Amino acid sequence: MRFEHPATFNPIDQLKVVGHPTSRIEGPLKTTGTAPYAYERHDVVTNPAYGYVVGSAIGKGRIKAIDVAAAESAPGVLAIVTAENAGKLDKGERNAAPLLGGPEIAHYHQAVAVVVAETFEQARSAAQLVRVDYAPGDGRFDLAASRDRAFIPDPKIGGPADTAVGDFAAAFAAAPVQLDATYTTPDQGHAMMEPHASIAKWEGDKLTVWTSNQMIAWGATDMAKTLGIPKENVRLISPYIGGGFGGKLFLRADVLLAALGARAAGRPVKVTLQRPLMFNNTTHRPATIQRIRFGAERDGTITAVGHESWSGNVKDGEPEVAVNQTRLLYAGANRMSAMRLAELDLPEGNAMRAPGEASGMMALEIAIDELAEKLGMDPIELRIKNDTQVDPEHPERPFSQRQLVKCLREGAARFGWSRRDPQPAKVRDGRWLVGIGVAAAFRNNLLTKSAARVRVDQDGKVTVETDMTDIGTGSYTIIGQTAAEMMGVPLDQVVVRLGDSDFPVSCGSGGQWGGNNSTAGVYAACVKLRDSIAQKLGFNSAEAVFADGVVRAGNRSVPLAQAAGNGGISAEDAIEYGDLAKTYQQSTFGAHFVEVGVDADTAEVRVRRMLAVCGAGRILNPTAARSQVIGAMTMGVGAALMEDLVVDKRHGLFVNHDLAAYEVPVHADIPHLDMIFLDETDPISSPMKAKGVAELGICGVAAAVANAVYNATGVRVRDYPITLDKLLGGLPEAA
């Protein structure tokens, strides 16, 4: 099905199942511990062996020699795989550095060996006996020091490196009110609950992998390319994923080493990346340096917008596209944006929840508040004054739906913004300095082809199969709701099967594109199936109504089970998009409000209240969507106040590479979170009239926290995270 015209009324608009707050259909499995996650599978292979990964002890250089003799003679050891005996390996299209290092080392904790043994403990013990002789090299590990050597990249996503409209330099120089400030964001880690884990089994030349992966088709393709085998010989299965945040979008070392270990040992092998290895071995959100310049008239009209961003990555890595939102969020006749990439020898930087916008808005939304202060203007009113209903760089492209102003207005009313004292450090509650902050939220709506297969059996039960994944986002449920709505059956009559490369290729989970596109793919398959059933019954497809387990047209009605027949009936189709995405700019919008308390003596920061208002098209399942947004808000608090992968700039590693030293928010850090979804649909987006929301919820949160801290203390922090050492020297004197 090609989606080339705005959606009109269709069966989804009945909203009998879709749009209702619905508990996750896989919830009982997860709450009882019976959902089969990758490493915990006991039903797919017999007598598995265990692999333990050895990571590089240097950040740059080469391996002179590996001595595995002692490890090979250790109890229970079955095989040891290194680059010397792994055979010829290619590199996946989506991997910047080889997943198995040697002799060259690309980054610290790059895998250099996997030890396979009868038990996990034996593999771990033997891995300590592997002796690697390194020749360390001089690496570049400091973004600030490498900034002058940064080059113009060619990003694969997010548009060109540089854009320009009008004459920014002249407009900025002539502006009566100017802001020119630099902000930094640190490296951050995904820190998902489930580590990267896989089980691999060979049957002849065919490989099956049970793994934790967000993008099944990408993983299967890159595994085949890396191993140099036909794609049809690789099967990836990933029905449940314990969090990913973008860290499981791509093939990682656990999958490859499980496959290599299984081939070497001649039996199935389990591999999980131990937590202290994950932070350096896998991907992370890269640090940025961002310079933002605004020029404005005294009435608040922005006349010049400039945003430059520097980030670093390994050779062949991508930039952090932190200027993306600035190209679209606020009006301004004269604009420029630029991204620069420095080649570093740190672990690979790549997608982490809302890549680009999450980091970019950490800077942009502080800058807007700083401009408002220079103007003596309310920060919300400045944002509203510079709202735009068209793409500022391409004014001929209107937004398909943009209710940023409504998000700001409704949020201000709900949060009590009118009671905020605009003068910093004026409100106290006992020992606490109290402040309120705001930030806009923005994330693009990405359209991606997605396919599904839908079948009705002789009992009238509907089964959906697609390689779409569920990373905790509720994919099982919203896909089930879509099929139930389209086929006219209750949700408990729908079976959803996900995460298998034998199923039709979906959009996968990432980039906030999963919910809208995957359900649109199921919609397309259901339309085709409805047509087949109608034709089989001799009904006019346009007149056939599917409801209450029955197919009706005119005076005739036939139970769906009877229509399916003894052999059942199925259909497969995909949603494909025409030029609407070129004609309209499709984005999601929101507003974040935060109240903090800052201890007047210690500078401890406590979040007291939070509110998010989101406009993201039709909300397919308010329960699941709310869960996604409050999770994203929590991550935003972490980004603002604590998350920081600290780089050892001598040796090129993240020193706090475990959950003891890499701090993330816990229950005590987060109050009850409030949120509102605007009642809107976007017929430009898909037949579902929905858009993503899971990443919108993090965009702007950190800046709202930073702005609240400034309102509480009068101390402006431009370098994240906002830790107490950055506040103590500027706190007001005790009253």
PDB file of N, CA, C and O in Angstrom, residues 228-257:
ATOM      1  N   GLY A 228      30.449 -13.122   5.957  1.00  0.00           N
ATOM      2  CA  GLY A 228      30.653 -13.490   4.554  1.00  0.00           C
ATOM      3  C   GLY A 228      29.811 -14.667   4.126  1.00  0.00           C
ATOM      4  O   GLY A 228      30.263 -15.527   3.355  1.00  0.00           O
ATOM      5  N   ILE A 229      28.569 -14.726   4.626  1.00  0.00           N
ATOM      6  CA  ILE A 229      27.657 -15.803   4.250  1.00  0.00           C
ATOM      7  C   ILE A 229      26.381 -15.195   3.679  1.00  0.00           C
ATOM      8  O   ILE A 229      26.093 -14.019   3.905  1.00  0.00           O
ATOM      9  N   PRO A 230      25.585 -15.969   2.936  1.00  0.00           N
ATOM     10  CA  PRO A 230      24.340 -15.426   2.374  1.00  0.00           C
ATOM     11  C   PRO A 230      23.372 -14.993   3.479  1.00  0.00           C
ATOM     12  O   PRO A 230      23.291 -15.645   4.532  1.00  0.00           O
ATOM     13  N   LYS A 231      22.650 -13.919   3.217  1.00  0.00           N
ATOM     14  CA  LYS A 231      21.707 -13.424   4.219  1.00  0.00           C
ATOM     15  C   LYS A 231      20.648 -14.466   4.554  1.00  0.00           C
ATOM     16  O   LYS A 231      20.206 -14.563   5.713  1.00  0.00           O
ATOM     17  N   GLU A 232      20.260 -15.273   3.561  1.00  0.00           N
ATOM     18  CA  GLU A 232      19.229 -16.266   3.821  1.00  0.00           C
ATOM     19  C   GLU A 232      19.708 -17.371   4.771  1.00  0.00           C
ATOM     20  O   GLU A 232      18.901 -18.178   5.255  1.00  0.00           O
ATOM     21  N   ASN A 233      21.002 -17.394   5.055  1.00  0.00           N
ATOM     22  CA  ASN A 233      21.535 -18.379   6.003  1.00  0.00           C
ATOM     23  C   ASN A 233      21.567 -17.862   7.439  1.00  0.00           C
ATOM     24  O   ASN A 233      22.070 -18.546   8.333  1.00  0.00           O
ATOM     25  N   VAL A 234      21.065 -16.660   7.647  1.00  0.00           N
ATOM     26  CA  VAL A 234      21.074 -16.058   8.979  1.00  0.00           C
ATOM     27  C   VAL A 234      19.641 -15.815   9.435  1.00  0.00           C
ATOM     28  O   VAL A 234      18.845 -15.208   8.718  1.00  0.00           O
ATOM     29  N   ARG A 235      19.330 -16.269  10.625  1.00  0.00           N
ATOM     30  CA  ARG A 235      18.033 -15.997  11.234  1.00  0.00           C
ATOM     31  C   ARG A 235      18.257 -15.345  12.592  1.00  0.00           C
ATOM     32  O   ARG A 235      18.975 -15.895  13.434  1.00  0.00           O
ATOM     33  N   LEU A 236      17.673 -14.185  12.799  1.00  0.00           N
ATOM     34  CA  LEU A 236      17.732 -13.476  14.074  1.00  0.00           C
ATOM     35  C   LEU A 236      16.368 -13.518  14.726  1.00  0.00           C
ATOM     36  O   LEU A 236      15.348 -13.245  14.071  1.00  0.00           O
ATOM     37  N   ILE A 237      16.335 -13.831  16.023  1.00  0.00           N
ATOM     38  CA  ILE A 237      15.087 -13.915  16.771  1.00  0.00           C
ATOM     39  C   ILE A 237      15.233 -13.071  18.030  1.00  0.00           C
ATOM     40  O   ILE A 237      16.157 -13.263  18.816  1.00  0.00           O
ATOM     41  N   SER A 238      14.331 -12.125  18.215  1.00  0.00           N
ATOM     42  CA  SER A 238      14.424 -11.207  19.352  1.00  0.00           C
ATOM     43  C   SER A 238      13.029 -10.763  19.790  1.00  0.00           C
ATOM     44  O   SER A 238      12.629  -9.624  19.581  1.00  0.00           O
ATOM     45  N   PRO A 239      12.272 -11.660  20.419  1.00  0.00           N
ATOM     46  CA  PRO A 239      10.889 -11.315  20.765  1.00  0.00           C
ATOM     47  C   PRO A 239      10.753 -10.352  21.940  1.00  0.00           C
ATOM     48  O   PRO A 239       9.770  -9.631  22.032  1.00  0.00           O
ATOM     49  N   TYR A 240      11.736 -10.342  22.845  1.00  0.00           N
ATOM     50  CA  TYR A 240      11.667  -9.461  24.019  1.00  0.00           C
ATOM     51  C   TYR A 240      13.023  -8.802  24.229  1.00  0.00           C
ATOM     52  O   TYR A 240      14.068  -9.449  24.124  1.00  0.00           O
ATOM     53  N   ILE A 241      12.989  -7.523  24.536  1.00  0.00           N
ATOM     54  CA  ILE A 241      14.209  -6.745  24.699  1.00  0.00           C
ATOM     55  C   ILE A 241      14.072  -5.934  25.982  1.00  0.00           C
ATOM     56  O   ILE A 241      13.112  -5.184  26.151  1.00  0.00           O
ATOM     57  N   GLY A 242      15.053  -6.074  26.861  1.00  0.00           N
ATOM     58  CA  GLY A 242      14.992  -5.375  28.144  1.00  0.00           C
ATOM     59  C   GLY A 242      15.608  -3.997  28.078  1.00  0.00           C
ATOM     60  O   GLY A 242      16.481  -3.647  28.868  1.00  0.00           O
ATOM     61  N   GLY A 243      15.144  -3.202  27.151  1.00  0.00           N
ATOM     62  CA  GLY A 243      15.637  -1.843  26.974  1.00  0.00           C
ATOM     63  C   GLY A 243      16.738  -1.784  25.943  1.00  0.00           C
ATOM     64  O   GLY A 243      17.542  -2.710  25.787  1.00  0.00           O
ATOM     65  N   GLY A 244      16.770  -0.675  25.217  1.00  0.00           N
ATOM     66  CA  GLY A 244      17.791  -0.510  24.190  1.00  0.00           C
ATOM     67  C   GLY A 244      18.251   0.923  24.043  1.00  0.00           C
ATOM     68  O   GLY A 244      19.435   1.208  23.949  1.00  0.00           O
ATOM     69  N   PHE A 245      17.281   1.856  23.943  1.00  0.00           N
ATOM     70  CA  PHE A 245      17.552   3.292  23.828  1.00  0.00           C
ATOM     71  C   PHE A 245      18.433   3.630  22.624  1.00  0.00           C
ATOM     72  O   PHE A 245      19.074   4.682  22.594  1.00  0.00           O
ATOM     73  N   GLY A 246      18.500   2.746  21.634  1.00  0.00           N
ATOM     74  CA  GLY A 246      19.358   2.956  20.473  1.00  0.00           C
ATOM     75  C   GLY A 246      20.641   2.163  20.541  1.00  0.00           C
ATOM     76  O   GLY A 246      21.304   1.948  19.532  1.00  0.00           O
ATOM     77  N   GLY A 247      21.026   1.676  21.733  1.00  0.00           N
ATOM     78  CA  GLY A 247      22.252   0.915  21.881  1.00  0.00           C
ATOM     79  C   GLY A 247      22.180  -0.468  21.265  1.00  0.00           C
ATOM     80  O   GLY A 247      23.203  -1.120  21.084  1.00  0.00           O
ATOM     81  N   LYS A 248      20.962  -0.923  20.936  1.00  0.00           N
ATOM     82  CA  LYS A 248      20.800  -2.242  20.319  1.00  0.00           C
ATOM     83  C   LYS A 248      20.239  -2.130  18.896  1.00  0.00           C
ATOM     84  O   LYS A 248      19.634  -3.067  18.384  1.00  0.00           O
ATOM     85  N   LEU A 249      20.445  -0.975  18.291  1.00  0.00           N
ATOM     86  CA  LEU A 249      20.031  -0.824  16.892  1.00  0.00           C
ATOM     87  C   LEU A 249      20.910  -1.641  15.955  1.00  0.00           C
ATOM     88  O   LEU A 249      20.481  -2.038  14.873  1.00  0.00           O
ATOM     89  N   PHE A 250      22.142  -1.879  16.375  1.00  0.00           N
ATOM     90  CA  PHE A 250      23.133  -2.400  15.446  1.00  0.00           C
ATOM     91  C   PHE A 250      23.751  -3.686  15.980  1.00  0.00           C
ATOM     92  O   PHE A 250      23.738  -3.963  17.177  1.00  0.00           O
ATOM     93  N   LEU A 251      24.324  -4.458  15.075  1.00  0.00           N
ATOM     94  CA  LEU A 251      25.066  -5.658  15.441  1.00  0.00           C
ATOM     95  C   LEU A 251      26.194  -5.279  16.398  1.00  0.00           C
ATOM     96  O   LEU A 251      26.933  -4.330  16.156  1.00  0.00           O
ATOM     97  N   ARG A 252      26.315  -6.007  17.508  1.00  0.00           N
ATOM     98  CA  ARG A 252      27.380  -5.736  18.467  1.00  0.00           C
ATOM     99  C   ARG A 252      28.202  -7.006  18.720  1.00  0.00           C
ATOM    100  O   ARG A 252      27.893  -8.086  18.214  1.00  0.00           O
ATOM    101  N   ALA A 253      29.227  -6.895  19.547  1.00  0.00           N
ATOM    102  CA  ALA A 253      30.200  -7.965  19.713  1.00  0.00           C
ATOM    103  C   ALA A 253      29.582  -9.252  20.247  1.00  0.00           C
ATOM    104  O   ALA A 253      30.034 -10.349  19.905  1.00  0.00           O
ATOM    105  N   ASP A 254      28.566  -9.148  21.109  1.00  0.00           N
ATOM    106  CA  ASP A 254      27.986 -10.364  21.682  1.00  0.00           C
ATOM    107  C   ASP A 254      27.431 -11.291  20.614  1.00  0.00           C
ATOM    108  O   ASP A 254      27.603 -12.515  20.678  1.00  0.00           O
ATOM    109  N   VAL A 255      26.776 -10.717  19.596  1.00  0.00           N
ATOM    110  CA  VAL A 255      26.171 -11.538  18.545  1.00  0.00           C
ATOM    111  C   VAL A 255      27.253 -12.216  17.717  1.00  0.00           C
ATOM    112  O   VAL A 255      27.222 -13.429  17.474  1.00  0.00           O
ATOM    113  N   LEU A 256      28.214 -11.429  17.269  1.00  0.00           N
ATOM    114  CA  LEU A 256      29.269 -11.982  16.421  1.00  0.00           C
ATOM    115  C   LEU A 256      30.085 -13.025  17.176  1.00  0.00           C
ATOM    116  O   LEU A 256      30.370 -14.112  16.645  1.00  0.00           O
ATOM    117  N   LEU A 257      30.465 -12.749  18.414  1.00  0.00           N
ATOM    118  CA  LEU A 257      31.322 -13.673  19.143  1.00  0.00           C
ATOM    119  C   LEU A 257      30.575 -14.931  19.557  1.00  0.00           C
ATOM    120  O   LEU A 257      31.175 -16.008  19.662  1.00  0.00           O
TER     121      LEU A 257
END
